[in-house]
């Protein structure tokens, strides 16, 4: 089965490697962590990027992955339970925040355009496979604004695609993760009472030395709450 979003990294034959399946919301942060880890250990990191749900399905179907970094605390537990709990228990590696991002300040400033339905279109990650999409739906429900966007929602397969829609003008703004914000544009941090905490868990899928070294490095260098 083909891996979604495999980012190949050139390396000499025989270079020790750890393959990490990572939710797209965290892929940019992982790249920075991977660079530090590789410089410290000499172990190469390959990133397999996609939505939490899609990556989960690939792993269940036998995709060759060493570590799974989800954007929720549900899918890693399911993997752990499906193995009879023979693996290392899932671990929390990050807590994310939901943010509204747009190219124009007026589309995101103070969240007013979002909460009053003034956005012509809004991109979110597909809630069927992406936890940040679920968080977006919670915002619609708790702020009672879902009806304002019933005809103007644009779904991305993951939060990276939702952000891309807003970045290229296909949507006025996007509800995404703070972990993936670009250096340009404008953002508004969505109040935390409007959605459940986004607790991001990972799980080591084997006990290879490279795998365990990467997990140890990740936990010793927390990214914290954004």
Tab-separated table of N, CA and C in Angstrom, residues 6-166:
chain	number	residue	atom	x	y	z
A	6	UNK	N	5.154	10.608	1.626
A	6	UNK	CA	6.493	10.210	2.027
A	6	UNK	C	7.501	11.245	1.556
A	7	UNK	N	8.300	11.741	2.482
A	7	UNK	CA	9.302	12.746	2.166
A	7	UNK	C	10.673	12.085	2.195
A	8	UNK	N	11.194	11.665	1.057
A	8	UNK	CA	12.471	10.955	1.045
A	8	UNK	C	13.630	11.882	1.394
A	9	UNK	N	14.574	11.356	2.125
A	9	UNK	CA	15.766	12.107	2.494
A	9	UNK	C	16.986	11.348	2.002
A	10	UNK	N	17.773	11.948	1.093
A	10	UNK	CA	18.935	11.228	0.580
A	10	UNK	C	19.870	10.806	1.703
A	11	UNK	N	20.394	9.607	1.576
A	11	UNK	CA	21.327	9.112	2.587
A	11	UNK	C	22.170	8.001	1.990
A	12	UNK	N	23.310	7.781	2.597
A	12	UNK	CA	24.165	6.695	2.157
A	12	UNK	C	23.528	5.365	2.505
A	13	UNK	N	23.789	4.362	1.678
A	13	UNK	CA	23.255	3.032	1.949
A	13	UNK	C	23.728	2.562	3.311
A	14	UNK	N	22.835	1.977	4.057
A	14	UNK	CA	23.181	1.469	5.370
A	14	UNK	C	23.032	2.462	6.492
A	15	UNK	N	22.638	3.705	6.186
A	15	UNK	CA	22.432	4.694	7.239
A	15	UNK	C	21.249	4.282	8.112
A	16	UNK	N	21.416	4.205	9.432
A	16	UNK	CA	20.278	3.838	10.288
A	16	UNK	C	19.155	4.853	10.142
A	17	UNK	N	17.932	4.343	10.097
A	17	UNK	CA	16.782	5.193	9.796
A	17	UNK	C	15.627	4.858	10.727
A	18	UNK	N	14.868	5.873	11.090
A	18	UNK	CA	13.610	5.687	11.791
A	18	UNK	C	12.524	6.364	10.958
A	19	UNK	N	11.459	5.636	10.689
A	19	UNK	CA	10.370	6.157	9.863
A	19	UNK	C	9.220	6.581	10.771
A	20	UNK	N	8.832	7.847	10.650
A	20	UNK	CA	7.827	8.434	11.535
A	20	UNK	C	6.602	8.838	10.730
A	21	UNK	N	5.453	8.263	11.061
A	21	UNK	CA	4.181	8.681	10.473
A	21	UNK	C	3.645	9.810	11.336
A	22	UNK	N	3.481	10.984	10.742
A	22	UNK	CA	3.151	12.174	11.531
A	22	UNK	C	1.935	12.887	10.952
A	23	UNK	N	1.050	13.321	11.837
A	23	UNK	CA	-0.088	14.130	11.421
A	23	UNK	C	0.423	15.399	10.754
A	24	UNK	N	-0.222	15.808	9.672
A	24	UNK	CA	0.280	16.932	8.887
A	24	UNK	C	0.399	18.218	9.696
A	25	UNK	N	-0.436	18.374	10.720
A	25	UNK	CA	-0.366	19.580	11.548
A	25	UNK	C	0.969	19.715	12.268
A	26	UNK	N	1.669	18.591	12.474
A	26	UNK	CA	2.915	18.605	13.240
A	26	UNK	C	4.137	18.381	12.358
A	27	UNK	N	3.937	18.255	11.048
A	27	UNK	CA	5.049	17.852	10.181
A	27	UNK	C	6.172	18.879	10.146
A	28	UNK	N	5.837	20.162	10.163
A	28	UNK	CA	6.882	21.183	10.154
A	28	UNK	C	7.707	21.161	11.422
A	29	UNK	N	7.039	21.006	12.549
A	29	UNK	CA	7.747	20.917	13.835
A	29	UNK	C	8.597	19.668	13.889
A	30	UNK	N	8.063	18.561	13.355
A	30	UNK	CA	8.843	17.319	13.331
A	30	UNK	C	10.124	17.496	12.522
A	31	UNK	N	10.054	18.230	11.415
A	31	UNK	CA	11.245	18.431	10.592
A	31	UNK	C	12.366	19.083	11.397
A	32	UNK	N	12.009	20.049	12.238
A	32	UNK	CA	13.015	20.708	13.077
A	32	UNK	C	13.575	19.732	14.118
A	33	UNK	N	12.671	18.961	14.730
A	33	UNK	CA	13.107	17.974	15.721
A	33	UNK	C	13.998	16.926	15.072
A	34	UNK	N	13.607	16.483	13.866
A	34	UNK	CA	14.364	15.451	13.158
A	34	UNK	C	15.774	15.924	12.839
A	35	UNK	N	15.907	17.185	12.445
A	35	UNK	CA	17.241	17.717	12.142
A	35	UNK	C	18.139	17.667	13.367
A	36	UNK	N	17.584	18.064	14.516
A	36	UNK	CA	18.372	18.039	15.749
A	36	UNK	C	18.711	16.611	16.156
A	37	UNK	N	17.720	15.726	16.033
A	37	UNK	CA	17.939	14.329	16.401
A	37	UNK	C	18.999	13.685	15.518
A	38	UNK	N	18.924	13.922	14.218
A	38	UNK	CA	19.887	13.332	13.291
A	38	UNK	C	21.291	13.852	13.541
A	39	UNK	N	21.397	15.159	13.823
A	39	UNK	CA	22.705	15.736	14.104
A	39	UNK	C	23.299	15.148	15.376
A	40	UNK	N	22.425	14.827	16.321
A	40	UNK	CA	22.875	14.315	17.614
A	40	UNK	C	23.190	12.830	17.577
A	41	UNK	N	22.429	12.081	16.770
A	41	UNK	CA	22.521	10.621	16.823
A	41	UNK	C	23.094	9.968	15.574
A	42	UNK	N	23.078	10.673	14.446
A	42	UNK	CA	23.489	10.070	13.186
A	42	UNK	C	22.416	9.210	12.554
A	43	UNK	N	21.225	9.218	13.126
A	43	UNK	CA	20.111	8.421	12.616
A	43	UNK	C	19.222	9.304	11.739
A	44	UNK	N	18.926	8.826	10.554
A	44	UNK	CA	18.087	9.572	9.622
A	44	UNK	C	16.616	9.389	9.980
A	45	UNK	N	15.816	10.444	9.799
A	45	UNK	CA	14.373	10.378	10.042
A	45	UNK	C	13.642	10.541	8.715
A	46	UNK	N	12.792	9.583	8.392
A	46	UNK	CA	11.910	9.688	7.238
A	46	UNK	C	10.513	10.019	7.725
A	47	UNK	N	9.900	11.034	7.151
A	47	UNK	CA	8.564	11.453	7.564
A	47	UNK	C	7.517	10.958	6.583
A	48	UNK	N	6.486	10.326	7.104
A	48	UNK	CA	5.323	9.937	6.324
A	48	UNK	C	4.191	10.833	6.809
A	49	UNK	N	3.755	11.761	5.970
A	49	UNK	CA	2.852	12.826	6.392
A	49	UNK	C	1.446	12.589	5.857
A	50	UNK	N	0.448	12.764	6.718
A	50	UNK	CA	-0.938	12.632	6.289
A	50	UNK	C	-1.869	12.960	7.431
A	51	UNK	N	-3.148	12.736	7.240
A	51	UNK	CA	-4.102	12.936	8.327
A	51	UNK	C	-3.955	11.805	9.340
A	52	UNK	N	-4.342	12.081	10.554
A	52	UNK	CA	-4.264	11.076	11.616
A	52	UNK	C	-5.001	9.806	11.236
A	53	UNK	N	-6.212	9.955	10.708
A	53	UNK	CA	-7.011	8.786	10.359
A	53	UNK	C	-6.444	7.991	9.206
A	54	UNK	N	-5.961	8.693	8.176
A	54	UNK	CA	-5.405	8.003	7.018
A	54	UNK	C	-4.131	7.249	7.390
A	55	UNK	N	-3.288	7.853	8.209
A	55	UNK	CA	-2.062	7.178	8.642
A	55	UNK	C	-2.386	5.961	9.502
A	56	UNK	N	-3.379	6.100	10.354
A	56	UNK	CA	-3.806	4.983	11.185
A	56	UNK	C	-4.223	3.794	10.320
A	57	UNK	N	-4.994	4.076	9.276
A	57	UNK	CA	-5.448	3.004	8.387
A	57	UNK	C	-4.275	2.340	7.690
A	58	UNK	N	-3.284	3.115	7.262
A	58	UNK	CA	-2.116	2.549	6.596
A	58	UNK	C	-1.314	1.664	7.543
A	59	UNK	N	-1.151	2.123	8.781
A	59	UNK	CA	-0.404	1.326	9.751
A	59	UNK	C	-1.130	0.016	10.040
A	60	UNK	N	-2.442	0.082	10.175
A	60	UNK	CA	-3.224	-1.130	10.415
A	60	UNK	C	-3.101	-2.108	9.251
A	61	UNK	N	-2.852	-1.568	8.052
A	61	UNK	CA	-2.707	-2.410	6.862
A	61	UNK	C	-1.262	-2.821	6.613
A	62	UNK	N	-0.392	-2.563	7.586
A	62	UNK	CA	0.970	-3.069	7.496
A	62	UNK	C	2.021	-2.121	6.967
A	63	UNK	N	1.726	-0.828	6.886
A	63	UNK	CA	2.741	0.128	6.417
A	63	UNK	C	3.965	0.073	7.326
A	64	UNK	N	5.173	0.096	6.743
A	64	UNK	CA	6.399	-0.026	7.533
A	64	UNK	C	6.756	1.273	8.249
A	65	UNK	N	6.218	1.440	9.432
A	65	UNK	CA	6.409	2.658	10.220
A	65	UNK	C	6.939	2.280	11.600
A	66	UNK	N	7.854	3.097	12.112
A	66	UNK	CA	8.436	2.846	13.427
A	66	UNK	C	7.730	3.614	14.538
A	67	UNK	N	7.341	4.848	14.251
A	67	UNK	CA	6.699	5.709	15.246
A	67	UNK	C	5.490	6.384	14.594
A	68	UNK	N	4.410	6.465	15.339
A	68	UNK	CA	3.187	7.114	14.868
A	68	UNK	C	2.907	8.302	15.776
A	69	UNK	N	2.882	9.510	15.195
A	69	UNK	CA	2.581	10.731	15.938
A	69	UNK	C	1.235	11.254	15.459
A	70	UNK	N	0.193	10.991	16.228
A	70	UNK	CA	-1.157	11.388	15.859
A	70	UNK	C	-1.452	12.797	16.366
A	71	UNK	N	-2.560	13.355	15.881
A	71	UNK	CA	-3.004	14.661	16.358
A	71	UNK	C	-4.118	14.517	17.381
A	72	UNK	N	-4.261	13.320	17.939
A	72	UNK	CA	-5.237	13.089	18.993
A	72	UNK	C	-4.702	12.067	19.977
A	73	UNK	N	-5.522	11.727	20.965
A	73	UNK	CA	-5.129	10.725	21.959
A	73	UNK	C	-6.023	9.492	21.872
A	74	UNK	N	-6.566	9.260	20.677
A	74	UNK	CA	-7.463	8.129	20.451
A	74	UNK	C	-6.805	7.047	19.607
A	75	UNK	N	-6.282	7.425	18.446
A	75	UNK	CA	-5.754	6.433	17.515
A	75	UNK	C	-4.533	5.674	18.053
A	76	UNK	N	-3.584	6.333	18.741
A	76	UNK	CA	-2.463	5.562	19.300
A	76	UNK	C	-2.924	4.520	20.321
A	77	UNK	N	-3.945	4.860	21.111
A	77	UNK	CA	-4.473	3.898	22.086
A	77	UNK	C	-5.091	2.709	21.371
A	78	UNK	N	-5.789	2.961	20.274
A	78	UNK	CA	-6.378	1.864	19.501
A	78	UNK	C	-5.298	0.915	18.990
A	79	UNK	N	-4.178	1.472	18.522
A	79	UNK	CA	-3.080	0.622	18.050
A	79	UNK	C	-2.510	-0.196	19.193
A	80	UNK	N	-2.338	0.447	20.325
A	80	UNK	CA	-1.781	-0.237	21.501
A	80	UNK	C	-2.681	-1.381	21.926
A	81	UNK	N	-3.967	-1.123	21.951
A	81	UNK	CA	-4.919	-2.156	22.362
A	81	UNK	C	-4.988	-3.296	21.345
A	82	UNK	N	-4.836	-2.958	20.069
A	82	UNK	CA	-4.940	-3.993	19.033
A	82	UNK	C	-3.772	-4.968	19.058
A	83	UNK	N	-2.664	-4.573	19.704
A	83	UNK	CA	-1.502	-5.463	19.802
A	83	UNK	C	-1.506	-6.263	21.101
A	84	UNK	N	-2.606	-6.167	21.857
A	84	UNK	CA	-2.637	-6.843	23.152
A	84	UNK	C	-1.767	-6.146	24.167
A	85	UNK	N	-1.516	-4.851	23.929
A	85	UNK	CA	-0.721	-4.007	24.828
A	85	UNK	C	0.708	-4.524	24.988
A	86	UNK	N	1.221	-5.122	23.920
A	86	UNK	CA	2.598	-5.628	23.956
A	86	UNK	C	3.611	-4.519	23.681
A	87	UNK	N	3.147	-3.414	23.084
A	87	UNK	CA	4.039	-2.308	22.781
A	87	UNK	C	4.184	-1.393	23.996
A	88	UNK	N	5.139	-0.448	23.894
A	88	UNK	CA	5.236	0.621	24.874
A	88	UNK	C	3.925	1.412	24.853
A	89	UNK	N	3.361	1.774	26.003
A	89	UNK	CA	2.109	2.538	26.009
A	89	UNK	C	2.262	3.860	25.263
A	90	UNK	N	1.177	4.385	24.725
A	90	UNK	CA	1.227	5.689	24.052
A	90	UNK	C	1.733	6.775	24.995
A	91	UNK	N	2.317	7.797	24.426
A	91	UNK	CA	2.876	8.903	25.203
A	91	UNK	C	2.371	10.229	24.621
A	92	UNK	N	2.220	11.228	25.474
A	92	UNK	CA	1.840	12.572	25.022
A	92	UNK	C	3.100	13.303	24.587
A	93	UNK	N	3.080	13.834	23.374
A	93	UNK	CA	4.252	14.572	22.894
A	93	UNK	C	3.953	16.045	22.637
A	94	UNK	N	2.689	16.437	22.623
A	94	UNK	CA	2.352	17.838	22.367
A	94	UNK	C	0.904	18.098	22.724
A	95	UNK	N	0.595	19.366	22.986
A	95	UNK	CA	-0.792	19.813	23.085
A	95	UNK	C	-0.953	20.977	22.126
A	96	UNK	N	-1.871	20.822	21.183
A	96	UNK	CA	-2.037	21.828	20.154
A	96	UNK	C	-3.132	22.826	20.471
A	97	UNK	N	-3.153	23.910	19.712
A	97	UNK	CA	-4.194	24.921	19.798
A	97	UNK	C	-4.758	25.163	18.400
A	98	UNK	N	-6.039	25.457	18.366
A	98	UNK	CA	-6.721	25.755	17.113
A	98	UNK	C	-6.601	27.248	16.835
A	99	UNK	N	-6.318	27.569	15.575
A	99	UNK	CA	-6.112	28.967	15.217
A	99	UNK	C	-6.787	29.257	13.880
A	100	UNK	N	-7.320	30.448	13.758
A	100	UNK	CA	-7.873	30.915	12.487
A	100	UNK	C	-6.775	31.664	11.751
A	101	UNK	N	-6.481	31.251	10.512
A	101	UNK	CA	-5.424	31.905	9.729
A	101	UNK	C	-5.995	32.399	8.399
A	102	UNK	N	-5.565	33.595	8.013
A	102	UNK	CA	-5.967	34.139	6.723
A	102	UNK	C	-4.927	35.095	6.188
A	103	UNK	N	-5.020	35.379	4.911
A	103	UNK	CA	-4.054	36.294	4.286
A	103	UNK	C	-4.345	37.748	4.626
A	104	UNK	N	-5.619	38.061	4.828
A	104	UNK	CA	-6.028	39.437	5.093
A	104	UNK	C	-6.367	39.624	6.578
A	105	UNK	N	-5.878	40.708	7.163
A	105	UNK	CA	-6.097	40.960	8.581
A	105	UNK	C	-7.588	41.033	8.907
A	106	UNK	N	-8.369	41.651	8.044
A	106	UNK	CA	-9.787	41.808	8.320
A	106	UNK	C	-10.549	40.512	8.412
A	107	UNK	N	-10.008	39.438	7.827
A	107	UNK	CA	-10.686	38.143	7.864
A	107	UNK	C	-10.467	37.387	9.170
A	108	UNK	N	-9.480	37.807	9.949
A	108	UNK	CA	-9.163	37.047	11.156
A	108	UNK	C	-9.086	37.894	12.419
A	109	UNK	N	-8.977	39.187	12.317
A	109	UNK	CA	-8.745	40.047	13.478
A	109	UNK	C	-9.851	39.883	14.516
A	110	UNK	N	-9.461	39.557	15.732
A	110	UNK	CA	-10.370	39.387	16.870
A	110	UNK	C	-11.402	38.273	16.667
A	111	UNK	N	-11.284	37.517	15.594
A	111	UNK	CA	-12.225	36.448	15.343
A	111	UNK	C	-13.615	36.911	14.958
A	112	UNK	N	-13.796	38.213	14.804
A	112	UNK	CA	-15.133	38.738	14.561
A	112	UNK	C	-15.731	38.235	13.256
A	113	UNK	N	-14.922	38.184	12.201
A	113	UNK	CA	-15.441	37.727	10.906
A	113	UNK	C	-15.901	36.280	10.974
A	114	UNK	N	-15.159	35.458	11.721
A	114	UNK	CA	-15.547	34.056	11.880
A	114	UNK	C	-16.844	33.929	12.665
A	115	UNK	N	-16.930	34.622	13.794
A	115	UNK	CA	-18.046	34.436	14.717
A	115	UNK	C	-19.329	35.100	14.256
A	116	UNK	N	-19.230	35.991	13.279
A	116	UNK	CA	-20.432	36.653	12.762
A	116	UNK	C	-20.794	36.189	11.357
A	117	UNK	N	-20.049	35.198	10.847
A	117	UNK	CA	-20.377	34.642	9.546
A	117	UNK	C	-20.012	35.514	8.368
A	118	UNK	N	-19.048	36.407	8.545
A	118	UNK	CA	-18.678	37.329	7.477
A	118	UNK	C	-17.680	36.733	6.479
A	119	UNK	N	-17.081	35.592	6.817
A	119	UNK	CA	-16.134	34.972	5.896
A	119	UNK	C	-16.887	34.401	4.700
A	120	UNK	N	-16.417	34.706	3.510
A	120	UNK	CA	-17.072	34.179	2.312
A	120	UNK	C	-16.914	32.674	2.210
A	121	UNK	N	-15.793	32.162	2.675
A	121	UNK	CA	-15.545	30.723	2.677
A	121	UNK	C	-14.542	30.404	3.771
A	122	UNK	N	-14.621	29.196	4.283
A	122	UNK	CA	-13.767	28.784	5.392
A	122	UNK	C	-13.308	27.352	5.163
A	123	UNK	N	-12.007	27.130	5.291
A	123	UNK	CA	-11.439	25.798	5.099
A	123	UNK	C	-11.156	25.143	6.453
A	124	UNK	N	-11.518	23.862	6.556
A	124	UNK	CA	-11.179	23.070	7.740
A	124	UNK	C	-10.720	21.698	7.277
A	125	UNK	N	-10.031	20.994	8.156
A	125	UNK	CA	-9.634	19.625	7.844
A	125	UNK	C	-10.856	18.716	7.952
A	126	UNK	N	-10.869	17.669	7.164
A	126	UNK	CA	-11.977	16.718	7.160
A	126	UNK	C	-12.106	16.092	8.546
A	127	UNK	N	-13.193	16.344	9.254
A	127	UNK	CA	-13.323	15.802	10.616
A	127	UNK	C	-13.403	14.281	10.667
A	128	UNK	N	-13.647	13.640	9.536
A	128	UNK	CA	-13.701	12.178	9.522
A	128	UNK	C	-12.324	11.558	9.740
A	129	UNK	N	-11.258	12.302	9.432
A	129	UNK	CA	-9.912	11.745	9.552
A	129	UNK	C	-8.947	12.651	10.308
A	130	UNK	N	-9.337	13.895	10.593
A	130	UNK	CA	-8.411	14.862	11.177
A	130	UNK	C	-8.960	15.436	12.488
A	131	UNK	N	-8.285	15.260	13.603
A	131	UNK	CA	-8.754	15.786	14.887
A	131	UNK	C	-8.960	17.296	14.906
A	132	UNK	N	-8.151	18.048	14.161
A	132	UNK	CA	-8.370	19.492	14.134
A	132	UNK	C	-9.646	19.850	13.378
A	133	UNK	N	-10.095	18.978	12.501
A	133	UNK	CA	-11.391	19.159	11.875
A	133	UNK	C	-12.512	18.944	12.880
A	134	UNK	N	-12.332	17.964	13.755
A	134	UNK	CA	-13.297	17.729	14.831
A	134	UNK	C	-13.364	18.950	15.743
A	135	UNK	N	-12.204	19.508	16.079
A	135	UNK	CA	-12.162	20.697	16.926
A	135	UNK	C	-12.884	21.871	16.257
A	136	UNK	N	-12.738	21.991	14.943
A	136	UNK	CA	-13.424	23.058	14.219
A	136	UNK	C	-14.937	22.907	14.336
A	137	UNK	N	-15.434	21.682	14.217
A	137	UNK	CA	-16.872	21.450	14.355
A	137	UNK	C	-17.354	21.771	15.772
A	138	UNK	N	-16.518	21.532	16.757
A	138	UNK	CA	-16.880	21.880	18.132
A	138	UNK	C	-17.025	23.393	18.284
A	139	UNK	N	-16.168	24.140	17.606
A	139	UNK	CA	-16.273	25.596	17.626
A	139	UNK	C	-17.607	26.031	17.013
A	140	UNK	N	-17.960	25.432	15.892
A	140	UNK	CA	-19.235	25.768	15.251
A	140	UNK	C	-20.398	25.528	16.208
A	141	UNK	N	-20.336	24.408	16.927
A	141	UNK	CA	-21.431	24.038	17.818
A	141	UNK	C	-21.492	24.948	19.042
A	142	UNK	N	-20.362	25.153	19.697
A	142	UNK	CA	-20.355	25.913	20.950
A	142	UNK	C	-20.556	27.406	20.730
A	143	UNK	N	-20.115	27.911	19.580
A	143	UNK	CA	-20.333	29.327	19.265
A	143	UNK	C	-21.622	29.530	18.485
A	144	UNK	N	-22.299	28.434	18.180
A	144	UNK	CA	-23.567	28.466	17.437
A	144	UNK	C	-23.409	29.202	16.105
A	145	UNK	N	-22.402	28.822	15.341
A	145	UNK	CA	-22.171	29.476	14.051
A	145	UNK	C	-22.163	28.489	12.886
A	146	UNK	N	-22.415	27.215	13.164
A	146	UNK	CA	-22.363	26.228	12.100
A	146	UNK	C	-23.287	26.558	10.944
A	147	UNK	N	-24.466	27.070	11.260
A	147	UNK	CA	-25.429	27.388	10.207
A	147	UNK	C	-24.941	28.514	9.299
A	148	UNK	N	-24.019	29.315	9.801
A	148	UNK	CA	-23.504	30.430	9.007
A	148	UNK	C	-22.573	29.962	7.897
A	149	UNK	N	-22.053	28.729	8.027
A	149	UNK	CA	-21.086	28.219	7.059
A	149	UNK	C	-21.559	26.932	6.389
A	150	UNK	N	-22.848	26.676	6.453
A	150	UNK	CA	-23.372	25.426	5.891
A	150	UNK	C	-23.118	25.311	4.392
A	151	UNK	N	-23.016	26.442	3.699
A	151	UNK	CA	-22.807	26.419	2.248
A	151	UNK	C	-21.435	26.924	1.821
A	152	UNK	N	-20.573	27.241	2.771
A	152	UNK	CA	-19.297	27.855	2.395
A	152	UNK	C	-18.085	27.158	2.995
A	153	UNK	N	-18.279	25.942	3.540
A	153	UNK	CA	-17.142	25.200	4.085
A	153	UNK	C	-16.379	24.494	2.968
A	154	UNK	N	-15.057	24.507	3.074
A	154	UNK	CA	-14.189	23.783	2.158
A	154	UNK	C	-13.373	22.796	2.999
A	155	UNK	N	-13.434	21.524	2.640
A	155	UNK	CA	-12.754	20.498	3.426
A	155	UNK	C	-11.427	20.103	2.786
A	156	UNK	N	-10.376	20.105	3.602
A	156	UNK	CA	-9.095	19.568	3.171
A	156	UNK	C	-8.924	18.174	3.722
A	157	UNK	N	-8.155	17.348	3.048
A	157	UNK	CA	-7.920	15.998	3.537
A	157	UNK	C	-7.187	15.972	4.851
A	158	UNK	N	-6.484	17.073	5.185
A	158	UNK	CA	-5.805	17.249	6.456
A	158	UNK	C	-5.637	18.752	6.678
A	159	UNK	N	-5.065	19.144	7.803
A	159	UNK	CA	-4.969	20.578	8.089
A	159	UNK	C	-4.000	21.289	7.157
A	160	UNK	N	-3.002	20.582	6.659
A	160	UNK	CA	-2.076	21.205	5.714
A	160	UNK	C	-2.819	21.613	4.437
A	161	UNK	N	-3.717	20.777	3.971
A	161	UNK	CA	-4.491	21.116	2.781
A	161	UNK	C	-5.467	22.248	3.069
A	162	UNK	N	-6.058	22.257	4.262
A	162	UNK	CA	-6.949	23.353	4.631
A	162	UNK	C	-6.188	24.679	4.629
A	163	UNK	N	-4.994	24.666	5.187
A	163	UNK	CA	-4.165	25.875	5.188
A	163	UNK	C	-3.813	26.293	3.778
A	164	UNK	N	-3.523	25.338	2.920
A	164	UNK	CA	-3.173	25.650	1.533
A	164	UNK	C	-4.334	26.330	0.818
A	165	UNK	N	-5.551	25.865	1.072
A	165	UNK	CA	-6.711	26.502	0.440
A	165	UNK	C	-6.764	27.987	0.780
A	166	UNK	N	-6.519	28.315	2.046
A	166	UNK	CA	-6.542	29.716	2.454
A	166	UNK	C	-5.347	30.476	1.900
